[in-house]
Each structure stands twice: as C-alpha cells, then as structure tokens.
Amino acid sequence: MTGFRSSVVYQIYPKSFYDSNGDGVGDLRGVIEKIPYIASLGVDHVWFNPFFPSPGRDNGYDISDYCAIDPAMGTMEDFEELVEALGAHGIGVMLDMVLNHTSTEHEWFRKALAGDERYQRYYYLRDPKPDGSLPTNWVSKFGGPAWEPFGDTGKYYLHLFDRTQADLDWHNPDVREEAARVVNFWRSKGVRGFRFDVINLIGKPEALLDAPEGTDDRAMYTDGPDVHTYLQWLSEQSFGQDADSITVGEMSSTSIQACIGYSNPANHELSMVFNFHHLKVDYEDGQKWTLKDFDLAALKRLLGEWALGMQEGGGWNALFWNNHDQPRALDRFGNVDEYRYESATMLASAIHLLRGTPFVYMGEEIGMSDPAYTSIDDYVDVEARNAYAELLAEGRTPQEAFRIVHRKARDNSRTPMAWDASATAGFTTGTPWLRPTGQEAVNVEREEREGSILPYYRKLISLRHELPLIAEGAYAPWEQDNPDVLAYTRTHEGDRLLVLCNLRGTDSEVTLPEGLETAEVLIANHADADAWVAAHRAVRPRPSALPLRPYEAIALLERAEPAA
Ligand code: TEU
C-alpha cells in the first residue's frame, strides 16, 4: 500500500471548478467535461472538497447527509459516471470525510434536539458551570466561544468551528460505527481515496476542561491519544481493507511525533498527513489575521524539519503550498508581478522533488493568484467575514481590517478556475458565485497556447512517475544555513539528486557538493540552466559555488550508471 509514494494528487474545489448548467456554481458534470484537461496533467488521484448535502454555511464542510450528493452539485448517477470516467484515465477519486462534526441540520442533530437520547449521545452536550458560565473557555476557530445553547435544554453543544457545525463524540461507539458506514458507502462506489478533515480533533478527552489561563485551548483537544485508536479501528473496518487505498489526514496544530504515529505504515492508520506549520510563517505571533512578510528562514527550517523528522520516523508527508483554506502561495511566497513564472515554478520544484506526496490545488498549475478584490463585500467565507467583524471590534479601521482579510481570506483560493480570458473566466455561462479576477492574463487556454508554468508542472508530475529516486529517495538537507536557498539531496540506489531553490527574488549563491561534476540538469526553470551550471562549475574553485538568479530552481542529477 505505498503506491501513493509515486502519486500526485490534484485538488478540485467543485464549487469553483466548472459550471455545466449555468447556475454560477461548479458541479460534477462540469468536472466530467474537464476530465481531458485533468488527465493531461498526469495526476493519479483527484481530491474533491465535499459535495454532499449541506446548508453551505461552511461551503460544504457542514454536512447534513454523508451518503448523498448535494442537488446543486448533481446526482449520484453523475458521481458514478465521474468515478468511471476518471478511472478510465487511471485516475482515482479521493473524497473528503468530514467526521469531526456534522451540520446542525443533519438528521442526527435534529433528532438529538427533539429529545432522542441515542442521538444526544452523538454530540458533546454539557451543562454550564455552576456559576452559569460556558462548560469550558474554549474558542471556535471561526471566532467566538466554542459552545452554543442546545435548544432550550439549558445545556450547550460543542462546536470547534461554526456554530452550525456540531462536534461528534467519538467516544460513542455508535458514532464510530456511523463513520465506518459512511466510508464503506463510498468504498462501495469504487472510491479508494479519503481525506479526513481535522481528524486529529476526534480524540477529545471525555472530561472537557478549561485551558489554563494564558494557554492555547487547542492543546486541550488536539492530537489526543484516542485518535490513533480510532484511526486504527476505522482503517480495519473500512479503507484498510483495500490494497490500493490512499488516505490523508488533515492535522490541525499537530507535531512531527504525532504525525509519525498517524502515517507510519506499521501503525495501520493513514497513508500520509497534512500539517500547516510551513503555512503559518506569515502569521504574526502565530495569529492568522495579521499582516507579516513571511519568515524565509522559518519556512526553510520547517520544510527541512518535517522532511527529516518524518523520514526518520517512517512517516509520510502530503506536500502542498495551496488548498481551499489558504491564500494563494504565489502571493505569499512568490512575486506575482515581476516573477510569476519563476516563483511559481520554483515553489513547485521545492515540493515536487521532496520526499512525500505532492498535492496540486486547482489553478496553481497555471499560476493563478489571489483575486484583486476591493471591498469586504467581495468576500463570502464565514471565517473571513467573522474575522473582519472581530478586527473592527478590536478597533481596527475598515481599511486596516480589509487589508488583513484581503491577504488572508480563504476566498482567495476559491475564485473560479480560470479557463479563458472571458468575463466569467470560461467557468460559467451564468453569474459566478464568486467573482473571478485576473483571468485576462492567467487562464488555461493561454497557458496551453503559450504558457510555461503548466508545461513545467506536467514535467514535474511525470518525473515523479519516471524516477524512483523522487518517490523513494532518502532526503538530506544541503547548506541549511544558506539564508536564501532551500537545498536538499535525494539519494536512491546510487543515484543522487541535488535540488536548489532560490526562495528570494534576488540573486543568491549556493555551494555544490563534491561529486556532481558530471551531473545533468534534470529540470530547471531557466532555459539556459545547462550552460549556466557548466559555466559556473568550471570557473569556481572547489567547492564550487553556483550563483542562482531570482527564484531560480535547478535540480542536478548524478546517476549511479551514466544514462544509456
Ligand atoms: O479546516 C481545518 C482548519 O483548521 C481550518 O480552520 C484551517 O486551519 C483554517 O481554515 C485556516 O485558516 C478544515 C477544512 O479544510 C475547512 O475548509 C473547514 O472550514 C474546517 O475544517 C471545518 O470543517
């Protein structure tokens, strides 16, 4: 079950991918129509964000029926056709299992509210403290307290996210059985890939206690020891029965040690994990809704620590810069205006040649960036709108609050996929649910015609299939103290790859290790890389130092046996 090591996963936010019926919202038939494009990327799986029935308060992460298709997205027949059509291209489907919480519109919650004690035990219902205060001092990740009145019972229910997302109590074996039933329902539809939403939150302690004054309440409920027990059980009951399963856990505020546990094959839990530490290097004091240029040294350190730590522990990283919750990496870590191509391809090189399984979020392969929105009214996400209100309440001016939301909003990655330069980006014949911007310059049609980012991604993806060194090679850092360049080696059966990524938009320099005199340029984001390396390798004293241009990426391959 390690085929995932040579796989690449493409993430599709269905609501924004392609609208087949002109209602302004993406749908499954829209994905089916774009399968030729998806197949042209060379990816092995497609992770779909949820398209199950949902009130849509959190864009589908508030699920009211786990085993159906939201009518706005299509029908079960559409889904079955989608699975078959992707399968015909050798592409697997990965579904998003949101099992930490349900929508308060879910039948289970409605029955609980109606007094059905069986279903009341599905959720964390607690009395207020004797002084009338909330059961714990925990806060919701979307702002405000994590407790909401449970009808007129005088109790409260826990919601770590929106108040319409009630946390499930996994201590209840009935809840665990329901989770296995959901996963097995989709397995019966031919699904072998599963992404588990905030799955390291399901191990909350039975006694929910206040976070000590001044501490982070996330420590009270994250990475609980029961998570491993529950994942091993769920694997045994469902996806672990499939030799070709690929599973990834989204791990909120986690650690390398915990993630080794979740993804070391010996533990029979998950194939791999997402962690987010590298995507918080532009958070002031760890707080998302702030403005801070990213800390390059911290970014390098974190990427290296997780690569080495997970390798040493036998764990496996999902590798990503973008997803539906993050602003576009090109805006955060690259340079959209002056070096769009160079920074996009450098960022891609940095993770696609690393140890782990790369994820490509729709649009990053053509260089999409954050929308040029000008008003808070352009933003629809519950998290962003709550944050804006909280920033104002903290005394920020509307301008200051907008600047922060503009930089950090999840909507930034949820704008419609840019298929062409038209007013609706070729996404819909109707009015897009979220306004596209920038498609005049950045779109699939243009990239296919004259682009260079899309071909580069296709080459990176194909290299992972061609070279076992990339999928299986041992990782080692190189020049860790270099202030500008992320450099590492991969070694496998005598082959050695040196990956050099200038993370800065200025010239830099990196020394080359011995023994690369005959190395070939495997991939690079400058067309003259072969001559550049040859020229500078010849004139420099040993150890040779190689200048790197702004956002330059070069991968040098030394084969054990010279290429035939
Ligand atoms: O996100 C988990 C999570 O922690 C997010 O709140 C993330 O940290 C935040 O959006 C970054 O600012 C998952 C889903 O990916 C997200 O879309 C859902 O809103 C959330 O869980 C609740 O299901």
Coordinates of C-alpha atoms and ligand atoms in Angstrom, one line a residue:
M1 CA 0.0 0.0 0.0
T2 CA 2.8 2.5 -0.8
G3 CA 1.7 3.3 -4.4
F4 CA 0.9 6.7 -3.1
R5 CA 4.6 7.5 -2.8
S6 CA 4.9 7.9 -6.5
S7 CA 1.5 9.6 -6.9
V8 CA 0.5 13.2 -7.4
V9 CA -3.0 14.4 -6.2
Y10 CA -5.0 17.2 -7.9
Q11 CA -7.4 19.0 -5.6
I12 CA -10.6 20.3 -7.0
Y13 CA -12.9 22.6 -5.2
P14 CA -16.0 21.5 -7.1
K15 CA -18.0 24.7 -6.4
S16 CA -15.4 26.7 -8.4
F17 CA -14.0 24.3 -11.0
Y18 CA -16.5 24.3 -13.8
D19 CA -20.3 25.0 -14.0
S20 CA -22.1 22.8 -16.6
N21 CA -25.6 24.2 -16.2
G22 CA -25.2 27.9 -16.0
D23 CA -26.3 28.4 -12.4
G24 CA -23.0 30.1 -11.5
V25 CA -21.9 27.2 -9.3
G26 CA -19.5 24.4 -10.2
D27 CA -20.8 20.9 -10.4
L28 CA -19.9 17.2 -11.0
R29 CA -20.9 17.3 -14.6
G30 CA -18.6 20.3 -15.0
V31 CA -15.8 18.1 -13.7
I32 CA -16.7 15.4 -16.1
E33 CA -16.5 17.8 -19.0
K34 CA -13.0 18.8 -17.9
I35 CA -11.6 15.3 -17.5
P36 CA -9.5 15.6 -20.6
Y37 CA -7.7 18.6 -19.0
I38 CA -7.4 16.8 -15.7
A39 CA -5.9 13.7 -17.4
S40 CA -3.5 15.9 -19.4
L41 CA -1.8 16.9 -16.1
G42 CA -0.7 13.3 -15.4
V43 CA -2.1 13.2 -11.9
D44 CA -3.0 10.0 -10.2
H45 CA -5.9 11.0 -7.9
V46 CA -8.3 13.9 -7.6
W47 CA -9.3 15.0 -4.1
F48 CA -12.7 16.6 -4.2
N49 CA -13.8 19.0 -1.4
P50 CA -17.2 18.0 -0.1
F51 CA -20.2 17.9 -2.4
F52 CA -22.6 16.2 -0.1
P53 CA -25.9 17.8 1.0
S54 CA -25.1 20.9 3.1
P55 CA -26.7 24.2 4.2
G56 CA -23.4 25.6 2.8
R57 CA -22.6 27.7 5.9
D58 CA -19.0 26.5 5.6
N59 CA -19.1 25.7 1.9
G60 CA -19.9 22.0 2.3
Y61 CA -17.9 21.3 5.5
D62 CA -21.2 21.4 7.3
I63 CA -22.7 18.2 6.1
S64 CA -26.4 17.2 6.5
D65 CA -26.2 13.9 4.7
Y66 CA -22.9 12.0 4.3
C67 CA -24.2 9.5 1.7
A68 CA -25.8 11.6 -0.9
I69 CA -24.9 14.3 -3.5
D70 CA -26.0 17.9 -2.9
P71 CA -28.5 18.6 -5.7
A72 CA -26.6 21.8 -6.6
M73 CA -23.7 19.6 -7.4
G74 CA -25.6 16.9 -9.3
T75 CA -26.8 13.4 -8.8
M76 CA -25.5 10.1 -7.6
E77 CA -25.5 8.9 -11.2
D78 CA -23.3 11.9 -12.1
F79 CA -20.9 10.9 -9.4
E80 CA -20.9 7.2 -10.5
E81 CA -20.1 8.4 -14.1
L82 CA -17.4 10.7 -12.8
V83 CA -15.7 7.8 -10.9
E84 CA -15.9 5.6 -14.0
A85 CA -14.7 8.4 -16.4
L86 CA -11.7 9.3 -14.2
G87 CA -11.0 5.6 -13.7
A88 CA -10.8 5.2 -17.5
H89 CA -7.8 7.5 -17.3
G90 CA -6.3 5.6 -14.4
I91 CA -7.2 8.5 -12.0
G92 CA -8.6 7.6 -8.6
V93 CA -11.2 9.6 -6.6
M94 CA -10.4 10.9 -3.1
L95 CA -13.4 12.1 -1.1
D96 CA -13.4 14.5 1.8
M97 CA -14.6 12.8 5.0
V98 CA -15.8 15.5 7.5
L99 CA -16.3 13.3 10.5
N100 CA -15.3 15.5 13.4
H101 CA -18.6 17.4 13.2
T102 CA -22.0 17.4 11.4
S103 CA -24.2 20.2 10.3
T104 CA -26.8 21.1 12.9
E105 CA -29.2 20.4 10.0
H106 CA -28.1 16.7 10.0
E107 CA -30.8 14.2 10.9
W108 CA -28.7 13.1 13.9
F109 CA -28.6 16.6 15.4
R110 CA -32.3 17.3 14.6
K111 CA -33.2 14.0 16.5
A112 CA -31.0 15.0 19.4
L113 CA -32.7 18.4 19.6
A114 CA -36.0 16.6 19.5
G115 CA -35.0 14.8 22.7
D116 CA -33.8 11.4 21.2
E117 CA -31.2 10.4 23.8
R118 CA -29.5 8.0 21.5
Y119 CA -28.6 10.9 19.2
Q120 CA -27.9 13.3 22.0
R121 CA -25.0 10.9 22.9
Y122 CA -23.6 11.6 19.4
Y123 CA -22.6 15.1 20.4
Y124 CA -20.7 16.9 23.2
L125 CA -23.6 18.2 25.3
R126 CA -22.6 19.8 28.6
D127 CA -24.2 21.8 31.4
P128 CA -22.9 25.3 32.1
K129 CA -20.5 25.7 35.0
P130 CA -22.2 26.2 38.4
D131 CA -21.6 30.0 38.0
G132 CA -23.6 29.8 34.8
S133 CA -20.5 30.3 32.5
L134 CA -19.9 28.1 29.5
P135 CA -18.8 24.5 30.0
T136 CA -15.2 25.4 29.0
N137 CA -13.3 28.5 28.0
W138 CA -12.6 27.1 24.5
V139 CA -12.9 29.3 21.4
S140 CA -14.2 28.4 18.0
K141 CA -11.7 28.5 15.1
F142 CA -14.1 30.8 13.4
G143 CA -14.2 33.2 16.3
G144 CA -16.3 33.5 19.4
P145 CA -17.0 30.8 22.0
A146 CA -17.0 27.1 21.1
W147 CA -20.3 26.4 22.9
E148 CA -23.9 27.2 21.7
P149 CA -27.1 26.7 23.6
F150 CA -28.6 23.2 22.8
G151 CA -32.2 24.2 22.2
D152 CA -33.9 25.1 25.4
T153 CA -32.4 22.3 27.4
G154 CA -30.2 24.6 29.4
K155 CA -27.2 22.6 28.0
Y156 CA -24.7 23.6 25.5
Y157 CA -23.2 21.8 22.5
L158 CA -19.6 21.9 21.4
H159 CA -18.6 23.4 18.0
L160 CA -14.9 24.0 17.3
F161 CA -15.9 25.6 14.0
D162 CA -19.1 27.4 13.1
R163 CA -22.0 27.1 15.5
T164 CA -23.8 25.2 12.7
Q165 CA -21.1 22.5 12.9
A166 CA -21.6 20.4 16.0
D167 CA -18.7 18.2 17.1
L168 CA -19.3 14.4 17.2
D169 CA -18.3 12.5 20.3
W170 CA -16.1 9.6 19.0
H171 CA -16.1 8.1 22.5
N172 CA -19.5 6.8 21.5
P173 CA -19.1 3.5 19.6
D174 CA -22.3 4.4 17.6
V175 CA -20.6 7.4 16.2
R176 CA -17.6 5.3 15.2
E177 CA -19.9 2.8 13.5
E178 CA -21.6 5.6 11.6
A179 CA -18.1 6.8 10.4
A180 CA -17.2 3.4 9.2
R181 CA -20.6 3.1 7.5
V182 CA -20.0 6.4 5.6
V183 CA -16.5 5.4 4.4
N184 CA -17.8 2.0 3.4
F185 CA -20.7 3.5 1.5
W186 CA -18.3 5.4 -0.7
R187 CA -15.9 2.4 -1.0
S188 CA -18.9 0.5 -2.4
K189 CA -19.0 3.3 -5.1
G190 CA -15.4 2.5 -6.1
V191 CA -13.7 5.2 -4.0
R192 CA -10.3 4.2 -2.7
G193 CA -9.0 7.7 -1.6
F194 CA -10.1 9.6 1.5
R195 CA -9.1 12.9 3.0
F196 CA -10.1 13.1 6.7
D197 CA -11.0 16.6 7.8
V198 CA -9.4 17.8 11.1
I199 CA -9.2 14.2 12.1
N200 CA -6.8 14.8 14.9
L201 CA -9.6 16.5 16.8
I202 CA -11.7 13.3 17.3
G203 CA -9.7 12.3 20.3
K204 CA -11.0 14.9 22.7
P205 CA -10.8 13.8 26.4
E206 CA -14.1 12.6 28.0
A207 CA -13.8 15.3 30.6
L208 CA -13.7 18.6 28.8
L209 CA -11.7 21.0 30.9
D210 CA -10.8 24.7 30.7
A211 CA -7.5 25.6 29.1
P212 CA -5.2 27.1 31.9
E213 CA -5.2 30.9 31.8
G214 CA -3.0 32.2 29.1
T215 CA -2.6 28.9 27.3
D216 CA -3.8 27.8 23.9
D217 CA -7.0 25.9 24.2
R218 CA -6.2 23.8 21.1
A219 CA -3.9 21.7 23.4
M220 CA -6.9 20.6 25.3
Y221 CA -8.4 18.7 22.4
T222 CA -5.8 18.2 19.7
D223 CA -3.8 15.0 19.0
G224 CA -5.5 13.1 21.8
P225 CA -4.2 9.5 22.2
D226 CA -7.6 8.1 21.2
V227 CA -7.1 9.4 17.7
H228 CA -4.7 6.6 17.0
T229 CA -7.0 4.0 18.4
Y230 CA -10.0 5.3 16.4
L231 CA -8.0 5.6 13.1
Q232 CA -6.7 2.0 13.5
W233 CA -10.2 0.8 14.1
L234 CA -11.6 2.8 11.2
S235 CA -8.9 1.5 8.9
E236 CA -9.6 -2.1 9.9
Q237 CA -13.3 -1.6 9.4
S238 CA -13.0 0.2 6.0
F239 CA -10.3 1.6 3.8
G240 CA -7.6 -0.6 5.3
Q241 CA -9.2 -3.5 3.6
D242 CA -8.2 -2.1 0.2
A243 CA -4.6 -2.7 -1.0
D244 CA -4.8 0.4 -3.2
S245 CA -6.2 2.8 -0.6
I246 CA -4.7 6.3 -0.2
T247 CA -5.7 8.2 2.8
V248 CA -4.6 11.6 4.2
G249 CA -5.4 13.2 7.5
E250 CA -5.7 16.9 7.9
M251 CA -3.9 17.5 11.1
S252 CA -4.6 20.8 12.8
S253 CA -1.9 22.3 15.1
T254 CA 0.0 19.0 15.3
S255 CA 3.5 17.7 15.8
I256 CA 6.0 15.5 13.9
Q257 CA 5.8 12.9 16.6
A258 CA 2.1 12.7 16.4
C259 CA 2.2 12.6 12.6
I260 CA 4.7 9.8 12.6
G261 CA 2.2 7.9 14.5
Y262 CA -0.6 8.7 12.1
S263 CA 1.3 7.8 9.0
N264 CA 4.0 5.2 9.8
P265 CA 2.7 2.1 7.8
A266 CA 3.4 -0.1 10.8
N267 CA 0.6 1.6 12.7
H268 CA -2.1 0.9 10.1
E269 CA -3.6 4.3 10.4
L270 CA -3.3 6.6 7.4
S271 CA -1.1 6.9 4.3
M272 CA 0.0 10.4 5.0
V273 CA -0.8 13.7 6.7
F274 CA -1.2 17.4 6.0
N275 CA 0.4 19.7 8.5
F276 CA 0.2 23.5 8.3
H277 CA 3.3 24.8 10.2
H278 CA 5.0 26.0 7.0
L279 CA 1.9 28.0 6.1
K280 CA 2.0 30.0 9.3
V281 CA 5.3 31.7 8.7
D282 CA 3.4 34.9 7.7
Y283 CA 1.4 34.8 10.9
E284 CA 2.4 37.5 13.5
D285 CA 2.7 35.7 16.8
G286 CA 1.0 32.7 15.3
Q287 CA -2.1 34.7 14.6
K288 CA -3.7 34.3 11.2
W289 CA -5.5 37.6 10.9
T290 CA -2.3 39.8 10.9
L291 CA 0.0 41.2 8.3
K292 CA 3.6 39.9 8.2
D293 CA 6.0 39.2 5.5
F294 CA 6.8 35.6 5.5
D295 CA 9.8 34.4 7.5
L296 CA 12.0 32.7 5.0
A297 CA 14.4 31.1 7.5
A298 CA 11.4 29.6 9.4
L299 CA 10.0 28.3 6.1
K300 CA 13.2 26.6 5.2
R301 CA 13.6 25.2 8.7
L302 CA 10.1 23.8 8.9
L303 CA 10.2 22.2 5.4
G304 CA 13.5 20.6 6.4
E305 CA 12.5 19.5 9.9
W306 CA 9.3 17.9 8.6
A307 CA 11.1 16.2 5.7
L308 CA 13.9 14.8 8.0
G309 CA 11.7 14.1 11.0
M310 CA 9.0 12.2 9.2
Q311 CA 11.7 10.2 7.2
E312 CA 13.5 9.2 10.5
G313 CA 10.2 8.2 12.0
G314 CA 8.8 6.3 8.9
G315 CA 6.0 8.8 8.5
W316 CA 4.8 10.3 5.2
N317 CA 4.0 14.0 4.3
A318 CA 1.4 15.3 2.0
L319 CA 3.3 18.1 0.3
F320 CA 1.4 21.3 -0.6
W321 CA 1.5 25.1 -0.8
N322 CA -2.1 25.7 -1.7
N323 CA -5.6 24.4 -0.8
H324 CA -9.1 25.8 -0.4
D325 CA -8.4 27.2 3.0
Q326 CA -5.2 29.1 2.1
P327 CA -4.5 32.3 0.2
R328 CA -2.5 31.5 -3.0
A329 CA 1.1 30.7 -2.3
L330 CA 2.2 32.8 -5.3
D331 CA 1.1 35.9 -3.4
R332 CA 2.5 34.8 -0.1
F333 CA 5.9 33.4 -1.1
G334 CA 6.4 34.4 -4.7
N335 CA 6.2 37.5 -6.8
V336 CA 3.1 37.8 -8.9
D337 CA 4.0 41.0 -10.8
E338 CA 7.7 40.6 -11.7
Y339 CA 8.4 36.9 -11.4
R340 CA 5.2 35.0 -11.8
Y341 CA 6.7 32.2 -13.9
E342 CA 9.9 31.9 -11.9
S343 CA 8.4 31.9 -8.5
A344 CA 5.5 29.6 -9.4
T345 CA 7.9 27.0 -10.9
M346 CA 10.4 27.4 -8.1
L347 CA 7.8 26.8 -5.4
A348 CA 6.5 23.8 -7.4
S349 CA 10.1 22.4 -7.7
A350 CA 10.7 22.8 -4.0
I351 CA 7.9 20.4 -3.0
H352 CA 7.5 18.1 -6.1
L353 CA 11.1 16.9 -5.7
L354 CA 10.8 16.5 -2.0
R355 CA 10.1 13.2 0.0
G356 CA 6.3 12.9 0.2
T357 CA 3.2 13.0 -2.0
P358 CA 2.6 16.3 -3.8
F359 CA -0.8 17.9 -4.0
V360 CA -1.6 20.4 -6.7
Y361 CA -4.5 22.7 -5.9
M362 CA -6.6 23.7 -8.9
G363 CA -5.2 26.8 -10.7
E364 CA -1.7 26.7 -9.1
E365 CA -0.6 24.8 -12.2
I366 CA -1.4 27.8 -14.4
G367 CA -0.1 30.5 -11.9
M368 CA -3.4 31.7 -10.5
S369 CA -3.1 34.2 -7.7
D370 CA -5.3 36.0 -5.2
P371 CA -8.3 38.0 -6.5
A372 CA -8.0 41.8 -6.9
Y373 CA -10.9 42.4 -4.6
T374 CA -11.5 45.9 -3.2
S375 CA -14.3 45.5 -0.7
I376 CA -15.2 43.3 2.2
D377 CA -18.5 42.6 0.3
D378 CA -16.4 40.7 -2.2
Y379 CA -15.7 38.1 0.5
V380 CA -18.3 35.5 1.3
D381 CA -16.5 33.0 3.6
V382 CA -17.8 32.7 7.1
E383 CA -14.3 32.7 8.6
A384 CA -13.2 35.9 6.7
R385 CA -16.4 37.8 7.5
N386 CA -16.2 36.8 11.2
A387 CA -12.6 37.9 11.2
Y388 CA -13.4 41.3 9.6
A389 CA -16.1 41.9 12.3
E390 CA -13.7 40.9 15.1
L391 CA -10.9 43.2 13.7
L392 CA -13.3 46.1 13.6
A393 CA -14.4 45.3 17.2
E394 CA -10.8 45.3 18.2
G395 CA -10.6 48.9 17.0
R396 CA -9.0 48.5 13.5
T397 CA -10.2 50.8 10.8
P398 CA -12.2 49.3 8.0
Q399 CA -9.2 49.9 5.7
E400 CA -6.9 48.1 8.1
A401 CA -9.3 45.2 8.6
F402 CA -9.9 44.9 4.9
R403 CA -6.1 44.8 4.2
I404 CA -5.8 41.9 6.5
V405 CA -8.8 40.0 5.1
H406 CA -7.6 40.7 1.6
R407 CA -4.3 39.0 2.4
K408 CA -5.6 36.0 4.4
A409 CA -9.1 35.1 3.3
R410 CA -9.9 31.6 2.2
D411 CA -11.9 33.0 -0.7
N412 CA -8.6 33.9 -2.2
S413 CA -8.2 30.3 -3.4
R414 CA -11.9 29.7 -4.1
T415 CA -12.3 32.0 -7.1
P416 CA -13.5 30.2 -10.2
M417 CA -10.9 28.2 -12.1
A418 CA -9.7 30.4 -15.0
W419 CA -10.4 28.5 -18.2
D420 CA -10.2 31.5 -20.5
A421 CA -9.9 35.3 -20.6
S422 CA -13.7 36.0 -20.8
A423 CA -15.6 37.9 -18.1
T424 CA -16.6 34.7 -16.3
A425 CA -13.2 33.1 -17.0
G426 CA -15.0 30.4 -19.0
F427 CA -16.2 29.0 -15.7
T428 CA -19.9 29.5 -16.2
T429 CA -22.4 31.0 -18.7
G430 CA -24.2 32.4 -15.7
T431 CA -23.1 34.7 -12.9
P432 CA -20.2 33.1 -10.9
W433 CA -21.0 32.6 -7.2
L434 CA -17.6 34.2 -6.5
R435 CA -16.2 36.9 -8.9
P436 CA -13.1 35.9 -10.9
T437 CA -10.3 38.4 -11.4
G438 CA -7.0 38.2 -13.3
Q439 CA -8.2 35.7 -15.9
E440 CA -7.4 38.1 -18.7
A441 CA -3.7 37.3 -18.2
V442 CA -3.8 33.9 -16.5
N443 CA -6.0 31.1 -17.8
V444 CA -5.8 27.5 -19.1
E445 CA -6.4 28.5 -22.7
R446 CA -3.4 30.9 -22.7
E447 CA -1.2 28.5 -20.8
E448 CA -1.9 25.7 -23.3
R449 CA -1.2 28.1 -26.1
E450 CA 1.9 29.9 -25.0
G451 CA 2.4 29.3 -21.3
S452 CA 5.3 27.9 -19.4
I453 CA 4.0 27.2 -15.9
L454 CA 1.6 24.4 -17.0
P455 CA 4.3 22.6 -19.0
Y456 CA 6.6 22.8 -16.0
Y457 CA 4.0 21.3 -13.7
R458 CA 3.4 18.5 -16.2
K459 CA 7.1 17.7 -16.3
L460 CA 7.4 17.7 -12.5
I461 CA 4.5 15.3 -12.3
S462 CA 5.9 13.0 -15.0
L463 CA 9.3 13.0 -13.3
R464 CA 7.8 11.5 -10.1
H465 CA 6.4 8.6 -12.2
E466 CA 9.7 8.1 -14.1
L467 CA 12.3 8.3 -11.4
P468 CA 12.0 6.1 -8.3
L469 CA 14.6 8.4 -6.8
I470 CA 12.0 11.1 -6.4
A471 CA 9.3 8.8 -4.9
E472 CA 11.6 6.7 -2.7
G473 CA 14.9 8.6 -2.4
A474 CA 16.3 9.4 1.1
Y475 CA 16.2 13.1 1.9
A476 CA 19.1 15.1 3.3
P477 CA 19.4 18.8 3.8
W478 CA 22.1 20.8 2.0
E479 CA 23.6 24.1 3.1
Q480 CA 21.0 24.5 5.8
D481 CA 22.5 27.9 6.9
N482 CA 22.1 29.4 3.4
P483 CA 19.9 32.5 4.0
D484 CA 18.2 32.4 0.6
V485 CA 18.3 28.9 -0.9
L486 CA 16.3 25.8 0.0
A487 CA 18.6 23.0 -1.0
Y488 CA 18.4 19.3 -0.4
T489 CA 19.6 16.0 -1.8
R490 CA 17.7 12.8 -2.6
T491 CA 19.6 9.5 -2.9
H492 CA 18.4 6.1 -4.1
E493 CA 20.4 3.1 -5.4
G494 CA 23.4 5.2 -6.2
D495 CA 21.5 8.0 -7.9
R496 CA 21.8 11.4 -6.4
L497 CA 19.6 14.5 -7.0
L498 CA 20.5 17.9 -5.7
V499 CA 17.6 20.3 -5.6
L500 CA 18.3 24.0 -5.4
C501 CA 15.6 26.6 -4.9
N502 CA 16.3 30.3 -4.5
L503 CA 13.4 31.4 -2.3
R504 CA 14.3 35.0 -2.8
G505 CA 13.5 37.4 -5.6
T506 CA 17.2 38.5 -5.6
D507 CA 20.5 36.9 -6.8
S508 CA 21.9 34.3 -4.4
E509 CA 24.6 31.6 -4.3
V510 CA 24.9 28.0 -3.2
T511 CA 27.9 25.7 -2.9
L512 CA 27.8 22.5 -4.8
P513 CA 28.7 19.3 -3.0
E514 CA 31.6 17.2 -4.3
G515 CA 30.9 14.5 -6.9
L516 CA 28.4 16.4 -9.1
E517 CA 31.0 17.2 -11.8
T518 CA 29.1 15.1 -14.3
A519 CA 25.6 15.8 -13.0
E520 CA 23.0 16.6 -15.6
V521 CA 20.3 19.2 -15.2
L522 CA 17.1 17.2 -14.6
I523 CA 14.8 20.1 -14.5
A524 CA 15.2 23.9 -14.1
N525 CA 13.1 27.0 -14.5
H526 CA 15.6 28.8 -16.7
A527 CA 16.1 27.6 -20.2
D528 CA 19.8 28.2 -20.1
A529 CA 20.4 26.2 -16.9
D530 CA 22.7 23.6 -18.6
A531 CA 25.0 26.3 -19.8
W532 CA 24.7 28.3 -16.6
V533 CA 25.7 25.4 -14.5
A534 CA 28.5 24.3 -16.8
A535 CA 29.9 27.8 -17.0
H536 CA 29.9 28.4 -13.3
R537 CA 31.0 24.9 -12.3
A538 CA 34.1 25.3 -14.5
V539 CA 35.4 28.7 -13.2
R540 CA 34.8 28.4 -9.5
P541 CA 37.3 26.9 -7.0
R542 CA 36.3 23.7 -5.2
P543 CA 33.8 23.5 -3.5
S544 CA 32.2 25.3 -6.5
A545 CA 29.7 27.9 -5.8
L546 CA 26.8 28.3 -8.1
P547 CA 25.0 31.7 -8.5
L548 CA 21.2 31.5 -8.6
R549 CA 19.0 34.1 -10.2
P550 CA 15.8 35.4 -8.6
Y551 CA 13.5 32.4 -7.8
E552 CA 15.8 30.1 -9.8
A553 CA 15.2 26.4 -9.4
I554 CA 17.7 23.8 -10.6
A555 CA 17.8 20.0 -10.0
L556 CA 21.0 18.3 -10.8
L557 CA 21.0 14.5 -11.2
E558 CA 24.1 12.3 -10.8
R559 CA 23.3 8.8 -11.9
A560 CA 25.0 5.7 -10.5
E561 CA 25.2 4.4 -14.0
P562 CA 25.5 7.0 -16.8
A563 CA 22.2 7.3 -18.7
A564 CA 22.2 4.8 -21.6
Ligands
TEU1 O1 -10.0 23.1 8.0 C1 -9.4 22.9 9.3 C2 -8.9 24.1 9.8 O2 -8.3 24.1 10.9 C3 -9.2 25.3 9.1 O3 -10.0 26.1 10.0 C4 -7.9 26.0 8.7 O4 -7.0 25.9 9.8 C5 -8.3 27.4 8.5 O5 -9.3 27.4 7.6 C6 -7.0 28.2 8.1 O6 -7.3 29.5 8.4 C7 -10.9 22.1 7.6 C8 -11.4 22.4 6.2 O7 -10.3 22.3 5.3 C9 -12.0 23.8 6.2 O8 -12.4 24.2 4.9 C10 -13.2 23.7 7.1 O9 -13.8 25.0 7.3 C11 -12.9 23.2 8.5 O10 -12.0 22.1 8.5 C12 -14.1 22.8 9.3 O11 -14.6 21.6 8.7

